[in-house]
Coordinates of C-alpha atoms in Angstrom, one line a residue:
Chain A
M22 CA 23.7 -21.3 3.2
I23 CA 23.3 -20.0 -0.3
E24 CA 25.4 -17.4 -1.8
L25 CA 25.1 -15.7 -5.1
V26 CA 28.4 -14.5 -6.6
Q27 CA 28.1 -12.0 -9.4
A28 CA 25.1 -14.0 -10.8
T29 CA 24.0 -12.6 -14.1
K30 CA 21.2 -13.6 -16.4
E31 CA 21.2 -12.4 -20.0
Y32 CA 18.4 -13.0 -22.4
R33 CA 19.0 -12.8 -26.2
T34 CA 16.4 -10.7 -27.9
G35 CA 15.5 -9.6 -31.4
A36 CA 16.1 -11.3 -34.7
F37 CA 18.7 -14.2 -34.5
G38 CA 19.3 -13.2 -30.9
K39 CA 21.5 -10.3 -31.7
G40 CA 20.2 -8.1 -28.9
K41 CA 21.0 -8.7 -25.3
L42 CA 18.9 -8.0 -22.3
K43 CA 20.4 -8.2 -18.8
A44 CA 17.6 -9.4 -16.6
V45 CA 19.8 -9.8 -13.6
D46 CA 23.1 -7.9 -13.4
Q47 CA 26.0 -9.0 -11.2
V48 CA 23.9 -9.8 -8.1
S49 CA 25.9 -11.0 -5.1
F50 CA 24.5 -11.6 -1.7
P51 CA 24.5 -14.4 0.9
L52 CA 21.5 -16.0 2.5
N53 CA 22.4 -17.2 5.9
P54 CA 20.8 -20.1 7.9
G55 CA 17.7 -19.0 9.8
E56 CA 17.4 -15.8 8.0
I57 CA 14.6 -14.3 6.0
C58 CA 15.8 -12.1 3.2
S59 CA 13.4 -9.9 1.3
L60 CA 13.9 -9.2 -2.3
I61 CA 11.9 -6.1 -3.1
G62 CA 11.4 -4.6 -6.5
E63 CA 8.9 -3.6 -9.2
S64 CA 7.7 -5.9 -11.9
G65 CA 10.5 -6.4 -14.4
S66 CA 13.3 -5.7 -11.9
G67 CA 14.5 -9.3 -12.1
K68 CA 13.5 -10.5 -8.6
T69 CA 11.6 -13.5 -9.9
T70 CA 14.5 -14.4 -12.2
I71 CA 16.8 -14.6 -9.2
G72 CA 14.4 -17.0 -7.5
K73 CA 14.3 -19.1 -10.6
M74 CA 18.1 -19.1 -10.9
I75 CA 18.4 -20.4 -7.3
L76 CA 15.8 -23.1 -8.1
R77 CA 17.6 -23.9 -11.3
L78 CA 14.4 -23.3 -13.3
T79 CA 16.4 -21.1 -15.6
D80 CA 20.1 -21.2 -16.5
I81 CA 22.7 -18.8 -15.1
S82 CA 24.5 -16.9 -17.8
F83 CA 27.5 -15.8 -15.7
G84 CA 28.6 -16.1 -12.1
K85 CA 28.0 -18.7 -9.5
I86 CA 25.5 -19.8 -7.0
L87 CA 27.0 -21.6 -4.0
F88 CA 25.1 -23.9 -1.8
Q89 CA 27.0 -25.0 1.3
G90 CA 30.2 -23.9 -0.5
K91 CA 29.6 -25.8 -3.7
D92 CA 28.7 -24.3 -7.0
I93 CA 25.4 -25.6 -8.1
S94 CA 25.0 -23.7 -11.3
H95 CA 25.9 -26.6 -13.5
H96 CA 24.3 -29.5 -11.5
R97 CA 22.4 -32.0 -13.6
G98 CA 20.6 -35.3 -13.0
K99 CA 21.3 -36.9 -9.7
A100 CA 23.2 -34.0 -8.3
L101 CA 20.3 -31.6 -9.1
K102 CA 17.8 -33.9 -7.6
E103 CA 19.9 -34.1 -4.4
Y104 CA 20.0 -30.3 -4.4
Y105 CA 16.2 -30.1 -4.6
R106 CA 16.1 -32.1 -1.4
Y107 CA 17.3 -29.0 0.3
V108 CA 16.1 -26.1 -1.8
Q109 CA 12.5 -25.7 -2.7
G110 CA 10.1 -23.0 -4.0
V111 CA 6.6 -21.8 -3.5
F112 CA 5.0 -19.6 -6.1
Q113 CA 2.5 -16.8 -6.5
D114 CA -0.7 -18.5 -7.7
P115 CA -1.7 -21.4 -5.5
F116 CA -4.5 -22.4 -7.8
S117 CA -2.3 -23.0 -10.8
S118 CA 0.4 -24.8 -8.8
F119 CA -1.9 -27.8 -8.4
N120 CA -3.3 -30.0 -11.1
P121 CA -7.1 -29.6 -10.8
I122 CA -7.8 -33.1 -12.0
F123 CA -6.1 -34.8 -9.0
K124 CA -6.6 -34.4 -5.3
A125 CA -4.4 -31.8 -3.7
D126 CA -2.5 -34.3 -1.5
R127 CA -1.0 -35.9 -4.6
V128 CA 1.9 -33.5 -4.2
F129 CA 2.8 -35.4 -1.1
S130 CA 2.7 -38.9 -2.7
M131 CA 4.8 -37.5 -5.5
I132 CA 7.4 -36.4 -3.0
K133 CA 7.4 -39.9 -1.4
R134 CA 7.7 -41.6 -4.8
E135 CA 10.6 -39.4 -5.9
F136 CA 12.6 -39.0 -2.7
F137 CA 11.5 -41.6 -0.1
P138 CA 10.5 -44.7 -2.1
H139 CA 11.6 -47.1 0.7
E140 CA 9.8 -45.5 3.6
K141 CA 6.9 -47.4 5.2
E142 CA 3.5 -46.1 4.5
T143 CA 2.4 -45.7 8.1
Q144 CA 5.6 -43.9 9.0
W145 CA 5.2 -41.7 6.0
K146 CA 1.6 -40.8 7.0
E147 CA 2.7 -39.8 10.4
K148 CA 5.4 -37.6 9.0
R149 CA 3.0 -36.0 6.6
D150 CA 0.4 -35.3 9.2
A151 CA 3.1 -33.8 11.5
C152 CA 4.2 -31.5 8.7
L153 CA 0.6 -30.4 8.0
R154 CA 0.1 -29.6 11.6
S155 CA 3.3 -27.6 11.7
V156 CA 2.0 -25.3 9.0
G157 CA -1.3 -24.9 10.9
L158 CA -3.5 -27.2 9.0
N159 CA -5.7 -29.9 10.4
P160 CA -4.9 -33.1 8.4
P161 CA -8.5 -34.7 8.3
E162 CA -9.8 -31.4 7.2
V163 CA -7.6 -30.9 4.2
L164 CA -6.6 -34.4 3.0
N165 CA -8.5 -36.2 0.3
K166 CA -9.8 -33.0 -1.2
F167 CA -9.5 -31.4 -4.6
P168 CA -7.7 -28.0 -5.0
H169 CA -10.9 -26.1 -5.6
Q170 CA -12.3 -27.3 -2.3
L171 CA -9.5 -25.6 -0.4
S172 CA -8.8 -21.9 0.0
G173 CA -5.8 -20.1 -1.4
G174 CA -4.2 -19.8 2.1
Q175 CA -4.7 -23.5 2.7
L176 CA -3.1 -24.4 -0.7
Q177 CA -0.1 -22.2 0.0
R178 CA 0.4 -23.9 3.4
F179 CA 0.0 -27.2 1.6
L180 CA 3.0 -26.3 -0.7
I181 CA 5.0 -25.1 2.3
A182 CA 4.3 -28.4 4.0
R183 CA 5.3 -30.3 0.9
A184 CA 8.7 -28.5 1.0
L185 CA 9.1 -29.3 4.7
L186 CA 8.7 -33.0 4.1
L187 CA 12.1 -32.8 2.4
D188 CA 15.1 -31.8 4.4
V189 CA 14.5 -28.3 3.1
K190 CA 17.1 -25.7 4.2
V191 CA 16.2 -22.9 1.8
L192 CA 12.8 -21.9 0.7
V193 CA 12.3 -19.5 -2.2
A194 CA 8.9 -17.8 -1.6
D195 CA 8.0 -15.9 -4.7
E196 CA 5.1 -13.5 -4.0
I197 CA 3.4 -16.3 -2.1
I198 CA 0.8 -14.1 -0.4
S199 CA 0.0 -11.5 -3.1
M200 CA -3.0 -13.6 -4.3
L201 CA -4.3 -14.2 -0.8
D202 CA -6.9 -12.1 1.0
A203 CA -5.9 -9.5 3.5
S204 CA -7.4 -11.4 6.4
T205 CA -5.4 -14.6 5.7
R206 CA -2.1 -13.4 4.2
I207 CA -0.6 -12.3 7.5
D208 CA -1.0 -15.8 8.9
V209 CA 1.1 -17.3 6.0
L210 CA 3.7 -14.7 6.7
N211 CA 3.7 -15.5 10.4
L212 CA 4.2 -19.2 9.4
L213 CA 7.4 -18.2 7.6
G214 CA 8.6 -16.3 10.7
M215 CA 7.9 -19.5 12.8
L216 CA 9.8 -21.7 10.4
K217 CA 12.7 -19.3 10.4
K218 CA 13.1 -19.8 14.1
K219 CA 13.5 -23.5 13.4
G220 CA 16.5 -22.7 11.1
L221 CA 14.9 -22.4 7.7
S222 CA 16.4 -19.8 5.3
V223 CA 13.8 -18.0 3.2
L224 CA 14.2 -15.8 0.2
F225 CA 11.0 -13.8 0.3
I226 CA 10.3 -12.1 -3.0
T227 CA 7.8 -9.3 -2.9
H228 CA 6.8 -6.0 -4.4
D229 CA 5.1 -4.9 -1.1
L230 CA 7.5 -2.9 1.1
S231 CA 5.5 -3.2 4.2
L232 CA 5.4 -7.0 4.0
G233 CA 9.1 -7.1 3.3
Y234 CA 9.7 -5.0 6.4
Y235 CA 7.4 -7.0 8.6
I236 CA 9.1 -10.3 8.2
S237 CA 12.7 -9.9 7.1
D238 CA 16.1 -9.8 8.6
K239 CA 17.6 -8.3 5.5
A240 CA 16.1 -6.2 2.8
L241 CA 17.4 -6.1 -0.8
I242 CA 16.0 -3.4 -3.0
M243 CA 16.2 -4.3 -6.7
Y244 CA 16.0 -2.0 -9.7
K245 CA 16.4 -3.0 -13.3
G246 CA 18.2 -6.2 -12.5
A247 CA 20.7 -4.8 -9.9
I248 CA 20.5 -4.6 -6.2
V249 CA 20.9 -0.9 -5.4
E250 CA 20.6 -0.9 -1.7
M251 CA 20.6 -3.6 1.0
G252 CA 20.9 -4.2 4.7
R253 CA 18.9 -4.3 7.9
P254 CA 15.3 -3.3 7.1
E255 CA 15.1 -0.6 9.7
K256 CA 18.2 1.0 8.3
V257 CA 17.2 0.7 4.6
F258 CA 13.7 1.9 5.3
F259 CA 14.3 4.7 7.7
N260 CA 17.6 6.0 6.2
P261 CA 17.2 5.4 2.4
I262 CA 20.1 6.7 0.4
H263 CA 19.6 5.5 -3.2
P264 CA 17.2 7.8 -5.2
Y265 CA 15.3 4.7 -6.3
T266 CA 14.7 3.5 -2.7
R267 CA 13.6 7.0 -1.7
N268 CA 11.2 7.2 -4.5
L269 CA 9.8 3.8 -3.7
L270 CA 9.3 4.7 0.0
S271 CA 7.6 7.9 -0.7
S272 CA 5.0 6.1 -2.9
V273 CA 4.0 3.3 -0.5
P274 CA 0.4 3.8 0.5
R275 CA 0.3 4.0 4.3
L276 CA -2.4 3.9 6.9
D277 CA -1.0 6.5 9.2
K278 CA 0.0 9.3 6.8
K279 CA -1.3 10.7 3.5
W280 CA 1.1 10.7 0.6
D281 CA 1.5 14.5 0.8
D282 CA 2.5 14.3 4.5
V283 CA 5.2 11.7 4.1
V284 CA 8.6 13.3 4.6
L285 CA 11.7 11.2 4.1
P286 CA 14.7 11.8 6.3
S287 CA 17.0 14.2 4.5
L288 CA 20.4 13.0 3.4
S289 CA 23.2 14.3 5.7
V290 CA 25.8 13.6 3.0
V291 CA 25.5 14.0 -0.7
Y292 CA 26.7 10.8 -2.3
E293 CA 28.2 10.9 -5.7
N294 CA 28.7 8.0 -8.1
L295 CA 25.7 6.0 -7.0
Y296 CA 25.1 3.1 -9.3
I297 CA 22.1 3.7 -11.5
P298 CA 21.3 0.6 -13.6
E299 CA 21.5 1.1 -17.3
K300 CA 23.0 4.6 -16.9
S301 CA 26.2 4.0 -14.9
K302 CA 29.2 2.8 -16.9
G303 CA 31.4 1.4 -14.2
N304 CA 31.1 -1.8 -12.2
L305 CA 28.8 -2.1 -9.3
V306 CA 30.5 -2.0 -5.9
F307 CA 28.8 -2.0 -2.5
Q308 CA 29.9 0.3 0.2
E309 CA 28.9 0.0 3.8
I310 CA 27.8 3.4 4.7
E311 CA 26.8 2.4 8.2
P312 CA 26.9 -1.0 9.9
D313 CA 24.6 -3.4 8.1
H314 CA 23.6 -0.9 5.4
F315 CA 25.1 -1.2 1.9
V316 CA 24.5 1.0 -1.1
A317 CA 25.6 0.4 -4.7
F318 CA 28.2 2.7 -6.1
S319 CA 29.6 2.8 -9.6
Q320 CA 33.4 2.3 -9.9
Chain B
M3 CA -27.4 13.2 -5.2
S4 CA -25.4 11.6 -8.0
L5 CA -26.2 7.9 -7.4
K6 CA -29.0 6.4 -5.3
M7 CA -29.1 2.7 -4.8
V8 CA -31.9 1.1 -2.8
E9 CA -31.8 -2.5 -1.6
L10 CA -30.0 -3.7 -4.7
K11 CA -29.9 -7.5 -5.0
V12 CA -27.8 -9.1 -7.7
H13 CA -27.5 -12.9 -7.7
Y14 CA -25.6 -15.3 -10.0
K15 CA -27.6 -18.0 -11.5
T16 CA -25.7 -21.3 -11.3
I17 CA -26.7 -25.0 -11.8
R18 CA -26.8 -25.5 -8.0
G19 CA -28.9 -22.4 -7.3
M20 CA -28.6 -18.7 -6.8
V21 CA -25.3 -17.3 -5.5
Q22 CA -26.3 -14.3 -3.5
A23 CA -23.3 -12.2 -4.3
L24 CA -25.0 -8.8 -3.6
D25 CA -27.8 -9.0 -1.1
G26 CA -29.6 -5.8 -0.4
M27 CA -27.2 -2.9 -0.7
T28 CA -28.4 0.6 0.0
L29 CA -26.0 3.4 -0.9
D30 CA -26.2 7.2 -1.6
L31 CA -23.4 8.8 -3.4
P32 CA -23.4 12.6 -3.4
D33 CA -21.8 14.6 -6.2
G34 CA -18.0 15.0 -6.0
E35 CA -17.3 12.1 -3.8
I36 CA -14.8 9.3 -4.1
I37 CA -16.2 6.3 -2.3
G38 CA -13.8 3.3 -1.7
L39 CA -15.2 -0.2 -1.7
A40 CA -13.1 -2.8 0.1
G41 CA -13.5 -6.4 1.2
E42 CA -12.2 -9.9 0.7
S43 CA -12.5 -11.6 -2.7
G44 CA -16.0 -12.9 -3.2
C45 CA -17.6 -10.2 -0.9
G46 CA -19.5 -8.7 -3.8
K47 CA -17.6 -5.6 -4.4
S48 CA -16.9 -6.3 -8.1
T49 CA -20.5 -7.5 -8.5
L50 CA -21.7 -4.1 -7.3
S51 CA -19.6 -2.2 -9.8
N52 CA -20.3 -4.6 -12.7
A53 CA -24.0 -4.6 -12.0
L54 CA -24.1 -0.8 -12.5
I55 CA -22.6 -0.9 -16.0
L56 CA -23.0 -4.3 -17.5
L57 CA -25.4 -6.7 -15.9
K58 CA -25.3 -9.8 -18.0
P59 CA -25.9 -13.5 -17.4
P60 CA -25.2 -15.4 -15.2
M61 CA -25.8 -12.2 -13.2
E62 CA -29.5 -11.6 -12.4
L63 CA -31.2 -8.5 -11.0
V64 CA -33.4 -9.8 -8.2
G65 CA -34.5 -6.7 -6.5
G66 CA -33.9 -3.0 -5.8
H67 CA -33.5 0.0 -8.0
V68 CA -30.9 2.5 -8.9
E69 CA -31.1 6.2 -9.8
L70 CA -28.5 8.3 -11.4
D71 CA -28.9 12.1 -11.2
G72 CA -32.6 11.7 -10.6
T73 CA -33.2 9.3 -13.6
P74 CA -34.0 5.7 -12.9
L75 CA -31.3 3.5 -14.2
P76 CA -32.6 0.4 -16.1
I77 CA -29.7 -1.8 -15.0
G78 CA -31.5 -5.0 -15.7
E79 CA -32.2 -4.0 -19.3
F80 CA -29.2 -4.7 -21.4
L81 CA -30.2 -2.6 -24.4
Q82 CA -31.8 0.3 -22.5
M83 CA -28.6 0.7 -20.5
R84 CA -26.7 1.5 -23.8
A85 CA -27.8 5.1 -23.6
F86 CA -26.2 5.5 -20.2
R87 CA -23.0 3.5 -20.7
Y88 CA -19.9 5.6 -21.3
K89 CA -21.9 8.9 -21.5
H90 CA -23.2 8.8 -17.9
I91 CA -21.5 5.8 -16.3
S92 CA -18.0 4.8 -17.3
I93 CA -15.6 2.2 -16.1
I94 CA -11.8 2.0 -16.0
P95 CA -11.0 -1.7 -16.6
Q96 CA -8.5 -3.5 -14.4
Y97 CA -6.3 -4.6 -17.1
A98 CA -5.5 -1.5 -19.1
M99 CA -2.8 -3.4 -20.9
N100 CA -5.4 -5.4 -22.7
A101 CA -8.2 -2.8 -22.9
M102 CA -7.0 -1.3 -26.2
N103 CA -7.1 -2.8 -29.7
P104 CA -3.5 -3.9 -30.5
T105 CA -4.0 -3.6 -34.2
V106 CA -5.1 0.0 -34.6
K107 CA -3.3 3.2 -33.6
I108 CA -4.5 4.8 -30.4
G109 CA -5.9 7.9 -32.2
R110 CA -8.1 5.7 -34.4
F111 CA -9.2 3.6 -31.5
I112 CA -10.4 6.7 -29.6
R113 CA -12.1 8.0 -32.7
S114 CA -14.0 4.8 -33.2
I115 CA -15.3 4.8 -29.6
I116 CA -16.4 8.4 -29.8
E117 CA -18.1 8.0 -33.1
S118 CA -19.9 4.9 -32.0
R119 CA -21.7 7.2 -29.5
G120 CA -22.8 9.5 -32.3
I121 CA -20.4 12.3 -31.4
S122 CA -18.0 13.8 -33.9
F123 CA -14.4 13.3 -33.0
S124 CA -13.4 16.9 -33.8
K125 CA -15.7 18.1 -31.0
V126 CA -13.8 16.3 -28.3
M127 CA -10.3 16.9 -29.8
N128 CA -9.6 19.9 -27.6
A129 CA -10.7 18.1 -24.4
L130 CA -8.6 15.1 -25.4
Y131 CA -5.5 17.2 -25.8
S132 CA -5.9 19.1 -22.6
R133 CA -6.5 15.9 -20.7
F134 CA -3.4 14.3 -22.2
E135 CA -1.6 17.3 -20.9
I136 CA -3.0 16.8 -17.4
V137 CA -2.0 13.2 -17.2
G138 CA 1.4 14.0 -18.7
L139 CA 1.2 12.4 -22.1
S140 CA 2.1 14.0 -25.4
K141 CA -0.2 14.3 -28.4
K142 CA 2.2 12.1 -30.4
I143 CA 0.9 8.9 -28.8
L144 CA -2.2 9.2 -30.9
D145 CA 0.0 7.9 -33.7
L146 CA 1.4 5.0 -31.8
Y147 CA 0.2 1.5 -31.2
P148 CA -0.6 0.3 -27.7
I149 CA 2.4 -2.0 -27.7
E150 CA 4.7 1.1 -27.9
L151 CA 3.6 2.4 -24.6
S152 CA 4.6 1.3 -21.1
G153 CA 2.0 -0.2 -18.7
G154 CA 1.7 3.1 -16.7
M155 CA 1.1 5.1 -19.9
K156 CA -1.5 2.6 -21.2
Q157 CA -3.3 3.0 -17.8
R158 CA -3.3 6.7 -18.2
V159 CA -4.6 6.6 -21.8
V160 CA -7.4 4.3 -20.7
M161 CA -8.3 6.7 -17.9
V162 CA -8.5 9.6 -20.3
I163 CA -10.7 7.6 -22.7
A164 CA -13.0 6.5 -19.9
T165 CA -13.7 10.0 -18.7
L166 CA -13.6 11.9 -22.0
L167 CA -17.4 12.4 -22.2
N168 CA -17.5 13.7 -18.5
P169 CA -19.5 10.8 -17.1
S170 CA -21.5 11.4 -13.9
L171 CA -20.2 8.2 -12.3
L172 CA -16.9 6.5 -12.8
L173 CA -16.3 2.9 -11.7
A174 CA -12.7 2.0 -11.1
D175 CA -12.4 -1.7 -10.4
E176 CA -9.0 -2.8 -8.9
I177 CA -7.2 -0.4 -11.2
T178 CA -4.1 -0.1 -9.0
S179 CA -3.7 -3.7 -8.0
A180 CA -1.5 -4.8 -10.8
L181 CA 0.7 -1.7 -10.7
D182 CA 4.0 -0.9 -9.0
V183 CA 3.9 1.4 -6.0
S184 CA 5.2 4.4 -7.9
T185 CA 2.7 4.0 -10.8
Q186 CA 0.0 3.2 -8.2
K187 CA 0.5 6.5 -6.5
A188 CA 0.4 8.4 -9.8
V189 CA -2.8 6.7 -11.0
A190 CA -4.6 7.1 -7.6
K191 CA -3.7 10.8 -7.6
L192 CA -5.0 11.3 -11.1
I193 CA -8.4 9.9 -10.0
V194 CA -8.5 12.6 -7.4
E195 CA -7.4 15.2 -9.9
F196 CA -10.1 14.1 -12.4
R197 CA -12.7 14.6 -9.6
N198 CA -11.3 18.0 -8.6
Q199 CA -11.3 19.2 -12.2
G200 CA -15.0 18.1 -12.6
F201 CA -14.4 15.5 -15.3
V202 CA -16.4 13.0 -13.3
K203 CA -18.9 13.8 -10.6
S204 CA -18.4 10.8 -8.4
V205 CA -16.2 7.7 -8.3
I206 CA -16.6 4.2 -6.9
F207 CA -13.1 2.9 -6.3
V208 CA -13.1 -0.8 -5.8
T209 CA -10.0 -2.4 -4.3
H210 CA -8.9 -4.9 -1.7
D211 CA -6.1 -2.6 -0.6
V212 CA -7.4 -0.4 2.2
S213 CA -4.2 1.6 2.4
V214 CA -4.8 3.0 -1.1
L215 CA -8.3 4.0 -0.1
Y216 CA -7.0 5.8 2.9
Q217 CA -5.0 8.0 0.6
I218 CA -7.7 9.0 -1.8
A219 CA -11.3 8.1 -0.7
D220 CA -13.7 10.4 1.1
R221 CA -15.8 7.6 2.5
I222 CA -15.1 3.8 2.7
L223 CA -17.6 1.0 2.4
I224 CA -16.5 -2.3 3.9
M225 CA -18.4 -5.2 2.5
Y226 CA -18.6 -8.7 3.8
A227 CA -20.3 -11.7 2.1
G228 CA -22.5 -9.6 -0.1
K229 CA -23.7 -7.2 2.5
L230 CA -22.7 -3.9 4.0
A231 CA -20.5 -4.3 7.1
E232 CA -19.5 -0.7 7.7
L233 CA -19.7 2.6 5.9
G234 CA -18.2 5.9 7.1
P235 CA -15.8 8.7 6.5
T236 CA -12.3 7.4 5.7
E237 CA -10.7 8.7 9.0
S238 CA -13.3 6.9 11.2
I239 CA -13.2 3.6 9.3
I240 CA -9.4 3.4 9.6
N241 CA -8.9 5.0 13.0
Q242 CA -12.1 4.1 14.9
P243 CA -13.6 1.1 13.1
C244 CA -16.7 -0.3 14.9
H245 CA -17.6 -3.5 13.1
P246 CA -15.5 -6.4 14.4
Y247 CA -14.7 -7.4 10.8
T248 CA -13.3 -3.9 10.0
K249 CA -11.4 -3.9 13.2
L250 CA -9.7 -7.2 12.5
L251 CA -9.1 -6.3 8.9
V252 CA -7.4 -3.0 9.6
S253 CA -5.4 -4.5 12.5
S254 CA -4.1 -7.3 10.3
M255 CA -2.4 -5.0 7.8
P256 CA 1.3 -4.6 8.2
E257 CA 2.9 -1.2 7.7
V258 CA 6.5 -0.1 7.3
G259 CA 7.8 0.0 10.8
V260 CA 5.9 -3.0 12.1
T261 CA 7.9 -6.2 12.5
Y262 CA 7.0 -9.8 13.2
E263 CA 9.6 -10.0 16.0
K264 CA 8.3 -7.0 18.0
T265 CA 4.6 -6.7 17.1
P266 CA 3.2 -9.8 15.4
L267 CA -0.1 -9.3 13.7
Y268 CA -2.8 -11.9 13.3
G269 CA -5.2 -12.6 10.5
I270 CA -8.9 -13.5 10.8
P271 CA -9.4 -17.3 11.3
G272 CA -11.9 -19.1 9.1
Q273 CA -13.3 -18.4 5.8
P274 CA -16.2 -16.3 4.5
P275 CA -19.5 -18.3 4.2
L276 CA -20.5 -19.8 0.8
L277 CA -23.1 -17.4 -0.7
L278 CA -25.0 -20.3 -2.4
N279 CA -26.8 -20.8 0.8
P280 CA -25.7 -18.1 3.2
P281 CA -26.3 -18.5 6.9
K282 CA -29.2 -16.7 8.6
G283 CA -28.4 -13.6 10.5
C284 CA -25.0 -11.9 10.6
R285 CA -22.8 -13.5 8.0
F286 CA -19.7 -12.8 10.0
K287 CA -20.8 -14.6 13.1
E288 CA -18.7 -17.7 12.4
R289 CA -15.5 -15.8 12.5
C290 CA -16.5 -13.1 14.9
P291 CA -14.9 -13.0 18.4
L292 CA -17.9 -11.1 19.8
A293 CA -20.6 -13.3 18.4
Y294 CA -23.5 -14.2 20.8
E295 CA -27.1 -15.6 20.5
Q296 CA -28.6 -12.5 18.9
C297 CA -26.2 -12.7 16.0
S298 CA -28.4 -15.4 14.4
E299 CA -30.8 -12.6 13.6
E300 CA -30.1 -10.2 10.9
P301 CA -28.2 -7.2 12.4
P302 CA -29.8 -3.8 11.8
I303 CA -27.7 -1.1 10.0
E304 CA -27.2 1.4 12.8
E305 CA -26.0 4.9 12.4
I306 CA -23.7 5.4 15.3
Q307 CA -22.5 8.8 14.2
P308 CA -23.8 11.0 11.5
G309 CA -22.7 9.3 8.3
H310 CA -21.2 6.3 10.0
Q311 CA -23.2 3.1 9.6
V312 CA -22.4 -0.3 11.1
A313 CA -24.3 -3.5 10.6
C314 CA -23.6 -5.2 13.9
W315 CA -25.6 -5.9 17.1
K316 CA -22.8 -4.8 19.2
A317 CA -22.0 -1.7 17.2
R318 CA -22.7 0.6 20.2
E319 CA -21.0 -1.5 22.8
T320 CA -17.7 -1.9 20.9
D321 CA -16.8 1.7 20.4
D322 CA -14.7 2.0 23.6

C-alpha cells in the first residue's frame, strides 16, 4: 500500500544551517493492506517524523515514499489533496486537535465541504452516523457538542471516524492513546484491530512496547533515526538480537515479573557488524536472520 | 508512623460550586515505605500529593487533619507550612526539564535553594557530592547550565536536590510518565535506592502506570473519583484484586505477550462521575458490573485481610 524507500530527513542546524542532523536515516519498509505496523522507539528516535513524512506534513530530504506504486514525495495541490483522500492521520493530543471555539462535529462538515461538496445533506448525514457507529459512538450522544464536553477517548474516535468518512486506506496513528486513561485506551486499540480486519492499513507509532505487541502484525524498532530491528512481533520481542532492542525489552515495566527477574533469551550466535546509529560507518543493510525477522547490519 | 492522614477532604472552589476532588481519605504511612497511588485522571491522586505540600486556591481544605512524625501538619496554612516544605516534605516535580532556572549554573541554583532555608551550602557539600556519585553524575555538572544536560540527567539532578535535606516524606508526582522506558527504569530504581539509603523515610509515588508501581511500591492505593477504592500490598492488588474497579483496571492492561488476535482485552465502559455533584453511595456503581441496590449507600471500607482494605459492598463475595 505504502512503501518507504530509503526515506531520509535531514534538518539543518546551527548558524546559517551549516550543521546537519539526520532525524530519519534511510528508512525502508512496506506497509501492506490490512496490516498494523508498530513503529516503536524512544522520544527523539524519529518515529513521529516518519509519520509526518508519510502525511506530507514535512518534506522528505532524500528517498521516496510510494503510495500504490507512485512516488508521492513531490505531490502538490490537487494531487496532494487526492492523496489525502486515502491517507489520514490521528495525533496524540485529542484536545488540541479540535478548535475549542467550534463544535466538535465541525470536523465532519469540513470534510464534506472539501471532499464531497455535491453530496446531498441527508445522504451525508446517514453516512456520517454510520461512521460514528462503526467507531463505537452513539451519534445523538456526541453530535452537537463542544470538544470539552466529550472525553479524550470519544474525541480520538471522532477523529478516526473523520478519517473513515474519506476513502481512507492508510491511517497514521501517532501515539493516539498515550493521553487516554488506562480504562479507555484499550478500547481505542481494539477499534484499530477491528478496522484492520476491514482492510485498513495502520502505522501505529508508540513508545509503549506492550501496546505495540498487542495490536501489531509487524514491529519496527527505531533508534536514533534508523530501524535497527523489525519483523513479526513475537520474533522481535522473544528473540531480540540488536543490543538496543534487548536493552529496551529489559526495561519495560511488567506486571508478572520484577525488573531483576527478567531474563532475556541468550543469543545463540554472536553477531558482528550490527548497525549502531551514529557509530557505524557503513550503509545499513537488513539481513533476515529467521523467517520474518530482520536485523540491521552495517556494510 | 511517618505520615498519618485522617478523613482528609480537599475541594476545588469553582464558579459552579465545590469540586470534591479528594473526599475523605484516611491513610497511614509507616517509615520506610513506598506507597504507590494509582487511578484515572481526575481521581484525586495529584490533589492528594499537592495538598500535602502546597495547598493554594482554588484548592480548599474542607476537613480532616494530617500528622507527620507526630507533629500536626498545618496544610491549610500557607505560611506556616513553609517550615515543613523541603526540610520535612519534599516533592519531585513532573517536568524536571523545566524545574531548574535556565539562566544560572546548576551549582549556584542549588546554593540559592539551600541558603533560602538558612543552611550554609558548605555543610551540605559532602552529601551533595556523595549523592551525585550514587545517581551516576560527576561533580562537573555543578558548573553547567541545565540546557547542557540530557532529560534523564536533569531528572536525576532534580531528584538529588529534592532529597538533599533528608526529608521525611517525598512526593513523586508522575515523575516517570514523560520518560523513555530505559530512563524510567533508572529513575524508579533510584527512588528505591534513596529509600534504602535512608535519604527519605517514606515516598508517595503517584502515577497512572500500575506496572511501574508493581516494580517498586510496597503498597498500592487505588483511587476512584476522590475516594479510596482499594489499598493493599502490591502483590495482592495486582494478583488478587478485590474491588471490581481494580479488577477491571488490571485486566485491561496489555503486556508483552498478549495480542489482540488471541486474547483481546476490554476497557471499562463509561466515564467517571463529575465531582461537582457526585452521586450518592458508591461512585463506581454506574460502571460496575456487580452493582446492586445497596450500592446507592456509601460502601464501608472493609479490611478483608490484614492490611488489605476494599471499599465495596461485595468485597467479601468477590474474592473467589
